[in-house]
């Protein structure tokens, strides 16, 4: 099981996505982020991963929620991912060995080349909503078998619930 962060960088009606060059997401478009390392806070991880993957420093990331991924059955947690968005950053975007970076118009997001669950929860992020979600995938992590989403009340801001895991 892993803990990770994911940041959807949105600016001027576009979203920055990365086509992963390795790992479980190889060949898929996704937001920026990655696994939380030992003794690293969620926010520290988020800032580090975005810097490593795009050479930018995000400002004022907004916490949207948490997603639990299950593999095969609900007793087997595959991972937990903390979801953020950011509209402001410093620096010039540069690709890394992590994968290709590309801006997509918000009405042309390549959901057919992303994880299946992205088409369900990413629109909530784009609408500025907060949520908790669970996705049950098959054993191969290829197909969603079931999912649950609970919308949360409150403002989108740095939320205390994301500081520990």
mmCIF file of C-alpha atoms in Angstrom, residues 3 7 15-16 21-22 28 30-31 34 38 42-43 46 49 52 63 67 71 73-74 77 81 91 113 123 133 142:
data_model
loop_
_atom_site.group_PDB
_atom_site.id
_atom_site.type_symbol
_atom_site.label_atom_id
_atom_site.label_comp_id
_atom_site.label_asym_id
_atom_site.label_seq_id
_atom_site.Cartn_x
_atom_site.Cartn_y
_atom_site.Cartn_z
ATOM 1 C CA UNK A 3 0.254 7.115 0.177
ATOM 2 C CA UNK A 7 -2.010 18.101 -8.036
ATOM 3 C CA UNK A 15 -4.956 21.768 -17.231
ATOM 4 C CA UNK A 16 -1.349 20.572 -17.109
ATOM 5 C CA UNK A 21 7.127 7.314 -18.613
ATOM 6 C CA UNK A 22 7.350 4.655 -15.881
ATOM 7 C CA UNK A 28 -1.345 7.387 -18.932
ATOM 8 C CA UNK A 30 -2.337 12.281 -15.029
ATOM 9 C CA UNK A 31 -1.836 15.266 -12.753
ATOM 10 C CA UNK A 34 3.783 10.913 -6.399
ATOM 11 C CA UNK A 38 9.281 8.657 5.041
ATOM 12 C CA UNK A 42 1.486 15.628 2.561
ATOM 13 C CA UNK A 43 2.188 19.263 1.634
ATOM 14 C CA UNK A 46 3.116 17.732 -3.045
ATOM 15 C CA UNK A 49 6.837 16.104 -6.530
ATOM 16 C CA UNK A 52 10.665 17.282 -9.611
ATOM 17 C CA UNK A 63 -7.017 20.494 -0.875
ATOM 18 C CA UNK A 67 -9.246 8.826 -2.633
ATOM 19 C CA UNK A 71 -7.581 -3.893 -5.506
ATOM 20 C CA UNK A 73 -11.863 -6.472 -2.828
ATOM 21 C CA UNK A 74 -12.520 -3.849 -0.156
ATOM 22 C CA UNK A 77 -6.192 -1.157 -0.035
ATOM 23 C CA UNK A 81 -4.108 9.644 -2.733
ATOM 24 C CA UNK A 91 9.126 29.093 -12.577
ATOM 25 C CA UNK A 113 -5.869 7.875 -21.995
ATOM 26 C CA UNK A 123 -14.800 17.075 -12.860
ATOM 27 C CA UNK A 133 -13.903 8.757 -2.634
ATOM 28 C CA UNK A 142 -7.629 -2.198 -15.126
#
